[in-house]
Short mmCIF file of C-alpha atoms and ligand atoms in Angstrom, two decimals:
data_model
loop_
_atom_site.label_atom_id
_atom_site.label_comp_id
_atom_site.label_asym_id
_atom_site.label_seq_id
_atom_site.Cartn_x
_atom_site.Cartn_y
_atom_site.Cartn_z
CA MET A 1 18.02 -8.14 16.55
CA ASP A 2 20.83 -10.69 16.37
CA PHE A 3 21.25 -13.92 14.38
CA SER A 4 19.71 -16.16 17.04
CA GLN A 5 16.63 -13.99 17.39
CA LEU A 6 16.12 -13.88 13.63
CA ALA A 7 16.56 -17.65 13.28
CA ALA A 8 14.10 -18.27 16.13
CA LEU A 9 11.54 -15.95 14.54
CA ALA A 10 11.89 -17.50 11.12
CA GLY A 11 11.42 -21.02 12.50
CA GLY A 12 8.65 -20.13 14.93
CA HIS A 13 6.13 -22.38 13.22
CA ALA A 14 7.93 -25.43 14.67
CA GLU A 15 7.34 -24.31 18.27
CA ALA A 16 3.71 -23.44 17.49
CA ARG A 17 3.13 -26.84 15.88
CA ALA A 18 4.73 -28.68 18.83
CA ILE A 19 2.36 -26.97 21.29
CA GLN A 20 -0.72 -27.35 19.07
CA THR A 21 0.00 -31.03 18.42
CA ALA A 22 0.66 -31.80 22.08
CA LEU A 23 -2.63 -30.18 22.98
CA LYS A 24 -4.51 -32.04 20.24
CA LEU A 25 -3.01 -35.35 21.38
CA GLY A 26 -4.00 -34.64 24.98
CA LEU A 27 -0.38 -34.75 26.14
CA PHE A 28 -0.70 -32.03 28.78
CA GLU A 29 -3.82 -33.66 30.25
CA SER A 30 -1.98 -37.01 30.42
CA VAL A 31 1.00 -35.49 32.23
CA ALA A 32 -1.41 -33.63 34.55
CA HIS A 33 -2.55 -37.01 35.91
CA GLY A 34 0.91 -37.52 37.43
CA ARG A 35 4.61 -37.57 36.60
CA CYS A 36 5.33 -40.11 33.90
CA ASP A 37 8.06 -41.30 31.56
CA ALA A 38 7.86 -41.51 27.75
CA ASP A 39 6.68 -45.16 27.88
CA ALA A 40 3.69 -44.31 30.08
CA LEU A 41 2.96 -41.17 28.11
CA ALA A 42 3.04 -43.01 24.77
CA ALA A 43 0.74 -45.72 26.17
CA SER A 44 -1.78 -43.17 27.40
CA LEU A 45 -1.70 -41.23 24.09
CA LYS A 46 -1.71 -44.47 22.04
CA ALA A 47 1.22 -43.05 20.07
CA ASP A 48 4.76 -44.05 19.11
CA ARG A 49 7.08 -44.19 22.14
CA ARG A 50 10.18 -42.75 20.45
CA ALA A 51 8.23 -39.91 18.80
CA VAL A 52 6.40 -39.05 22.02
CA GLY A 53 9.77 -38.84 23.77
CA VAL A 54 11.05 -36.40 21.12
CA LEU A 55 7.93 -34.25 21.45
CA ALA A 56 8.05 -34.27 25.26
CA ASP A 57 11.74 -33.31 25.22
CA ALA A 58 10.99 -30.43 22.84
CA LEU A 59 8.20 -29.25 25.16
CA THR A 60 10.65 -29.48 28.05
CA ALA A 61 13.09 -27.30 26.08
CA LEU A 62 10.21 -24.83 25.63
CA ASP A 63 9.67 -24.78 29.42
CA LEU A 64 6.17 -26.25 29.19
CA LEU A 65 7.22 -29.54 30.81
CA ALA A 66 9.86 -30.21 33.44
CA LYS A 67 12.00 -33.37 33.17
CA THR A 68 13.72 -35.05 36.08
CA GLY A 69 15.65 -38.18 35.04
CA LYS A 70 13.15 -39.84 32.69
CA GLN A 71 10.06 -38.41 34.34
CA TYR A 72 8.02 -35.55 32.86
CA ASP A 73 5.87 -33.16 34.87
CA LEU A 74 3.90 -30.05 33.93
CA ALA A 75 5.61 -26.70 34.26
CA ASP A 76 3.54 -24.09 36.14
CA ILE A 77 2.70 -22.19 32.95
CA ALA A 78 1.22 -25.35 31.36
CA ARG A 79 -0.73 -26.17 34.52
CA ARG A 80 -2.19 -22.65 34.44
CA PHE A 81 -3.04 -22.26 30.74
CA LEU A 82 -3.02 -25.67 29.03
CA ILE A 83 -5.22 -27.81 31.28
CA LYS A 84 -8.96 -27.82 30.59
CA SER A 85 -9.97 -27.61 34.23
CA SER A 86 -8.08 -24.32 34.68
CA ALA A 87 -10.22 -21.14 34.65
CA GLU A 88 -7.46 -19.62 32.48
CA TYR A 89 -7.42 -22.42 29.88
CA LEU A 90 -6.03 -21.07 26.59
CA GLY A 91 -6.30 -24.41 24.80
CA ASP A 92 -9.43 -23.58 22.81
CA LEU A 93 -7.61 -20.68 21.14
CA ILE A 94 -4.55 -22.85 20.42
CA LEU A 95 -6.74 -25.57 18.88
CA PHE A 96 -8.49 -22.95 16.72
CA ASP A 97 -5.06 -21.83 15.48
CA GLU A 98 -4.18 -25.47 14.87
CA ALA A 99 -7.27 -25.91 12.69
CA LEU A 100 -6.27 -22.86 10.64
CA PHE A 101 -2.68 -23.94 10.10
CA GLU A 102 -3.30 -25.02 6.50
CA THR A 103 -4.70 -21.56 5.75
CA TRP A 104 -1.29 -20.01 6.39
CA ALA A 105 0.09 -22.05 3.47
CA HIS A 106 -1.84 -19.63 1.22
CA LEU A 107 -0.26 -16.44 2.56
CA GLU A 108 1.82 -15.89 -0.58
CA GLN A 109 -1.28 -16.11 -2.78
CA THR A 110 -3.20 -13.76 -0.46
CA ILE A 111 -0.41 -11.21 -0.56
CA ARG A 112 -0.25 -11.44 -4.36
CA THR A 113 -4.02 -11.13 -4.90
CA GLY A 114 -5.26 -9.36 -1.77
CA ALA A 115 -8.02 -11.98 -1.50
CA PRO A 116 -8.60 -14.01 1.68
CA ALA A 117 -7.49 -17.66 1.62
CA ARG A 118 -10.89 -18.90 2.76
CA THR A 119 -14.38 -17.49 2.39
CA PRO A 120 -14.77 -14.90 5.16
CA ASP A 121 -17.85 -16.62 6.56
CA MET A 122 -17.08 -15.96 10.23
CA PHE A 123 -17.14 -19.75 10.64
CA GLN A 124 -20.94 -19.83 10.42
CA VAL A 125 -21.33 -22.68 7.90
CA LYS A 126 -20.36 -25.80 9.87
CA PRO A 127 -21.52 -26.08 13.50
CA ASP A 128 -18.22 -27.62 14.66
CA GLU A 129 -16.28 -24.69 13.12
CA THR A 130 -18.60 -22.15 14.76
CA GLU A 131 -18.13 -23.83 18.10
CA ARG A 132 -14.33 -23.98 17.75
CA PHE A 133 -14.22 -20.27 16.77
CA ILE A 134 -16.47 -19.00 19.54
CA ARG A 135 -14.85 -21.16 22.24
CA ALA A 136 -11.47 -19.84 21.04
CA MET A 137 -12.65 -16.24 21.59
CA ASP A 138 -13.88 -17.16 25.06
CA SER A 139 -10.64 -18.97 25.88
CA LEU A 140 -8.43 -16.01 24.92
CA THR A 141 -10.53 -13.44 26.76
CA ARG A 142 -10.71 -15.50 29.95
CA ALA A 143 -7.06 -16.59 29.95
CA ARG A 144 -5.78 -13.04 29.46
CA GLY A 145 -8.39 -11.38 31.65
CA ASP A 146 -9.67 -8.77 29.17
CA ALA A 147 -13.32 -9.08 30.18
CA THR A 148 -12.71 -8.62 33.89
CA TYR A 149 -10.43 -5.65 33.24
CA VAL A 150 -12.91 -3.96 30.90
CA ALA A 151 -15.83 -4.54 33.26
CA GLU A 152 -13.89 -2.80 36.04
CA ARG A 153 -12.64 -0.02 33.83
CA LEU A 154 -15.84 1.02 32.04
CA ASP A 155 -18.20 3.00 34.21
CA LEU A 156 -21.57 1.45 33.36
CA SER A 157 -23.38 2.80 36.42
CA GLU A 158 -25.54 5.15 34.33
CA PHE A 159 -26.62 2.66 31.71
CA PRO A 160 -29.54 0.24 32.19
CA ILE A 161 -28.49 -2.09 29.37
CA ILE A 162 -25.40 -2.77 27.29
CA ALA A 163 -25.57 -4.16 23.76
CA ASP A 164 -22.57 -6.30 22.83
CA LEU A 165 -22.41 -6.16 19.04
CA GLY A 166 -20.79 -9.38 17.79
CA GLY A 167 -20.60 -10.39 21.43
CA GLY A 168 -19.79 -14.02 20.55
CA PRO A 169 -19.47 -16.24 23.61
CA GLY A 170 -20.76 -13.58 26.01
CA THR A 171 -17.54 -13.48 28.02
CA TYR A 172 -17.55 -9.67 28.17
CA VAL A 173 -21.20 -9.24 29.08
CA ALA A 174 -20.90 -11.91 31.80
CA ALA A 175 -18.05 -9.97 33.42
CA MET A 176 -19.97 -6.69 33.06
CA LEU A 177 -23.13 -8.13 34.62
CA ARG A 178 -21.12 -9.52 37.56
CA ARG A 179 -19.48 -6.14 38.12
CA TRP A 180 -22.66 -4.06 37.64
CA PRO A 181 -25.61 -5.81 39.33
CA HIS A 182 -28.23 -3.35 37.98
CA LEU A 183 -27.21 -3.98 34.35
CA ARG A 184 -28.90 -6.05 31.64
CA ALA A 185 -27.22 -7.11 28.38
CA ALA A 186 -28.12 -7.95 24.82
CA ILE A 187 -25.78 -9.85 22.53
CA PHE A 188 -26.36 -8.99 18.85
CA ASP A 189 -24.76 -11.72 16.76
CA LEU A 190 -25.23 -14.24 13.95
CA PRO A 191 -27.58 -17.17 14.69
CA ALA A 192 -24.98 -19.98 14.68
CA THR A 193 -22.78 -18.02 17.07
CA LEU A 194 -25.71 -17.41 19.40
CA GLU A 195 -26.35 -21.17 19.62
CA VAL A 196 -22.82 -21.60 21.01
CA ALA A 197 -23.22 -18.55 23.27
CA ARG A 198 -26.40 -20.06 24.69
CA GLN A 199 -24.51 -23.29 25.53
CA ILE A 200 -21.55 -21.48 27.10
CA ILE A 201 -23.79 -19.24 29.24
CA ALA A 202 -25.84 -22.26 30.36
CA GLU A 203 -22.66 -24.19 31.25
CA ARG A 204 -20.87 -21.45 33.11
CA GLU A 205 -23.12 -18.52 33.93
CA PRO A 206 -26.64 -19.99 34.33
CA ASP A 207 -27.54 -17.41 36.98
CA LEU A 208 -26.82 -14.59 34.50
CA ALA A 209 -28.91 -16.06 31.66
CA PRO A 210 -32.13 -14.23 32.65
CA ARG A 211 -30.27 -10.90 32.35
CA ILE A 212 -28.91 -11.59 28.83
CA ASP A 213 -30.99 -11.35 25.64
CA LEU A 214 -29.58 -13.10 22.59
CA ILE A 215 -30.65 -11.16 19.48
CA PRO A 216 -29.88 -12.74 16.10
CA LEU A 217 -28.91 -10.23 13.44
CA ASN A 218 -26.44 -9.59 10.67
CA TYR A 219 -25.03 -6.12 11.25
CA ARG A 220 -23.92 -5.91 7.62
CA LYS A 221 -27.51 -6.24 6.44
CA VAL A 222 -29.86 -4.66 8.97
CA GLU A 223 -30.18 -1.69 11.30
CA LEU A 224 -29.44 -2.35 14.97
CA PRO A 225 -32.43 -2.46 17.31
CA GLY A 226 -32.86 1.11 18.61
CA ARG A 227 -32.96 2.71 22.06
CA CYS A 228 -29.53 1.39 23.12
CA SER A 229 -27.75 3.25 25.88
CA ALA A 230 -24.32 1.67 25.36
CA ILE A 231 -22.91 -0.42 22.51
CA PHE A 232 -19.74 -2.46 22.99
CA MET A 233 -17.80 -3.95 20.05
CA SER A 234 -14.80 -6.13 20.78
CA ASN A 235 -12.79 -7.55 17.90
CA ILE A 236 -15.41 -6.60 15.33
CA ILE A 237 -13.94 -3.84 13.17
CA HIS A 238 -10.78 -5.82 12.47
CA SER A 239 -12.79 -8.35 10.40
CA GLU A 240 -14.43 -5.71 8.22
CA ASP A 241 -13.25 -3.35 5.51
CA GLU A 242 -13.16 0.43 5.87
CA ALA A 243 -16.53 1.14 4.20
CA THR A 244 -18.35 -1.46 6.32
CA ASN A 245 -16.85 -0.05 9.50
CA ALA A 246 -17.89 3.49 8.61
CA ASP A 247 -21.41 2.16 7.95
CA LEU A 248 -21.39 0.21 11.22
CA MET A 249 -20.56 3.35 13.20
CA ARG A 250 -23.48 5.13 11.53
CA LYS A 251 -25.76 2.23 12.52
CA CYS A 252 -24.52 2.43 16.11
CA PHE A 253 -25.15 6.18 16.14
CA ARG A 254 -28.73 5.72 14.92
CA ALA A 255 -29.41 2.95 17.46
CA LEU A 256 -28.10 4.89 20.48
CA ASN A 257 -30.09 7.25 22.67
CA SER A 258 -28.73 10.76 23.12
CA GLY A 259 -25.91 10.58 25.70
CA GLY A 260 -25.26 6.92 24.84
CA ILE A 261 -21.75 5.58 24.26
CA ALA A 262 -20.07 3.36 21.70
CA VAL A 263 -16.99 1.43 22.81
CA VAL A 264 -14.71 -0.11 20.21
CA LYS A 265 -12.17 -2.54 21.67
CA ASP A 266 -9.52 -3.85 19.33
CA HIS A 267 -5.87 -3.61 18.45
CA ILE A 268 -5.72 0.14 17.86
CA MET A 269 -2.63 0.72 15.79
CA ASN A 270 -0.20 3.62 15.70
CA GLU A 271 -0.34 5.83 12.61
CA GLU A 272 2.38 3.73 10.90
CA LEU A 273 0.27 0.56 11.54
CA THR A 274 3.32 -1.14 13.06
CA GLU A 275 2.54 -1.03 16.80
CA PRO A 276 1.36 -2.83 18.82
CA LYS A 277 3.46 -5.61 17.34
CA ALA A 278 0.76 -8.20 18.10
CA GLY A 279 -1.68 -6.16 16.02
CA ALA A 280 0.66 -5.84 13.03
CA ILE A 281 1.18 -9.62 12.97
CA PHE A 282 -2.50 -10.34 13.60
CA SER A 283 -3.38 -8.27 10.51
CA LEU A 284 -1.81 -11.06 8.42
CA TYR A 285 -4.24 -13.57 9.92
CA LEU A 286 -7.07 -11.11 9.21
CA LEU A 287 -5.97 -10.79 5.57
CA LEU A 288 -6.14 -14.58 5.27
CA THR A 289 -9.55 -15.08 6.85
CA THR A 290 -11.58 -11.84 6.73
CA ARG A 291 -12.09 -8.60 4.79
CA GLY A 292 -10.29 -6.57 7.46
CA ARG A 293 -7.03 -5.67 9.16
CA ASP A 294 -6.14 -3.79 12.32
CA TYR A 295 -6.82 -0.05 12.13
CA SER A 296 -5.28 3.09 13.63
CA PHE A 297 -6.89 5.51 16.06
CA SER A 298 -7.27 8.15 13.35
CA GLU A 299 -9.07 5.64 11.11
CA VAL A 300 -11.46 4.54 13.89
CA SER A 301 -12.06 8.03 15.20
CA GLY A 302 -12.67 9.23 11.63
CA TRP A 303 -15.52 6.72 11.20
CA LEU A 304 -16.97 7.69 14.58
CA ARG A 305 -16.72 11.42 13.92
CA GLY A 306 -18.22 10.93 10.45
CA ALA A 307 -21.20 9.19 12.05
CA GLY A 308 -21.77 12.14 14.41
CA PHE A 309 -20.06 10.97 17.62
CA ILE A 310 -18.25 13.44 19.90
CA ASP A 311 -15.84 13.18 22.87
CA ILE A 312 -13.86 10.44 21.11
CA ARG A 313 -11.00 9.19 23.28
CA LEU A 314 -8.49 6.37 23.35
CA GLU A 315 -7.96 4.26 26.45
CA SER A 316 -5.15 1.72 26.19
CA LEU A 317 -5.15 -1.43 28.27
CA PRO A 318 -1.91 -2.17 30.13
CA SER A 319 0.53 -4.17 28.04
CA PRO A 320 1.53 -6.89 28.78
CA PRO A 321 -0.67 -8.84 29.03
CA PHE A 322 -3.16 -6.87 26.96
CA THR A 323 -2.56 -5.87 23.36
CA SER A 324 -5.70 -3.86 22.65
CA SER A 325 -7.25 -0.49 23.47
CA MET A 326 -10.71 0.98 23.75
CA VAL A 327 -11.98 3.87 21.68
CA ILE A 328 -14.90 5.43 23.51
CA ALA A 329 -17.29 7.93 21.91
CA ARG A 330 -20.54 9.63 22.91
CA LYS A 331 -23.67 10.53 20.99
CA PRO A 332 -24.55 14.17 21.72
C1 SAM B 1 -13.72 -12.16 16.54
S1 SAM B 1 -15.28 -12.54 17.22
C2 SAM B 1 -15.35 -11.51 18.63
C3 SAM B 1 -16.24 -12.05 19.73
C4 SAM B 1 -16.25 -11.19 21.00
N1 SAM B 1 -16.74 -9.86 20.73
C5 SAM B 1 -14.87 -11.13 21.59
O1 SAM B 1 -14.18 -10.12 21.47
O2 SAM B 1 -14.43 -12.14 22.18
C6 SAM B 1 -16.37 -11.71 16.08
C7 SAM B 1 -17.83 -11.86 16.45
O3 SAM B 1 -18.63 -11.10 15.54
C8 SAM B 1 -19.69 -11.87 15.09
N2 SAM B 1 -20.06 -11.40 13.74
C9 SAM B 1 -19.29 -11.44 12.63
N3 SAM B 1 -19.94 -10.93 11.59
C10 SAM B 1 -21.17 -10.53 12.04
C11 SAM B 1 -22.30 -9.93 11.42
N4 SAM B 1 -22.29 -9.64 10.11
N5 SAM B 1 -23.38 -9.67 12.19
C12 SAM B 1 -23.38 -9.98 13.53
N6 SAM B 1 -22.32 -10.55 14.16
C13 SAM B 1 -21.24 -10.82 13.43
C14 SAM B 1 -19.14 -13.29 15.09
O4 SAM B 1 -20.18 -14.26 15.08
C15 SAM B 1 -18.33 -13.29 16.37
O5 SAM B 1 -19.10 -13.57 17.49
#
């Protein structure tokens, strides 16, 4: 690393805030309506003309806008990921990060005490927070393409039903049901999350709704409904501590039929817990907001083996764009 790279890393919050603020103001949507100068942009955002010009120039420097003379236009990357009408819209994740910006101010305290900076409530208390969280998960998965990749990659031909534990918005099961027409799905999740899932499925996948059961449960408190043939868990273990994850794997084992599989998709870290880089950084966010962190393959496979699973294997997704892997295990 050289000086410039270090300085850019250390000041990275400024770039993040510029993008988050532009999105919150609706700047990209305004520019999407047609090339415009700072006067027109400020008028449409009902914001200060000079300040809007500074923000738009910064976004141009970041290659999210293009500027010709005084006119701004969207760069291709912004048109693809920052406009609501795009199927790859990442904005809901960016707005979720924006809402959590204050939480990062408590990182020092969290590192000193080990305690999260907010109650790890999985955003279940206020309906608007639940919706922002669950739409953020959907936005990331769709923009990056994880669900489509996983649905292609996992051979679900032998399984009549897949249970998505903590399935959130249903993005993964929707892709799996499209890929495997014989399949049914059940999403096991907390009640407030399922309300949002119901809305998202009705908005975008109404034809799949009859094939998806939404089952409210708290996996920390109850057993999973039995007779599952496959259980999928994406981005679940990283929010939980080690003991809860070991317990969760035992619950999965008890709920599965013989021959059934458990699939854990997450950042699966190297033994030093430093790679993938995205996972090491994401663990800081998890410290701030949950009881978890990202775990290594030996940690995850240890919980699975302890529960009784066999044939435990690691399947990494191609990086970039993906940053996670799947750990797949079978009940004998
Ligand atoms: C980080 S999101 C992941 C959503 C989805 N699996 C994905 O990868 O996009 C975690 C999900 O787990 C759910 N969840 C968290 N704690 C839970 C619990 N105790 N019981 C059931 N679901 C839970 C949340 O509501 C949320 O949908």
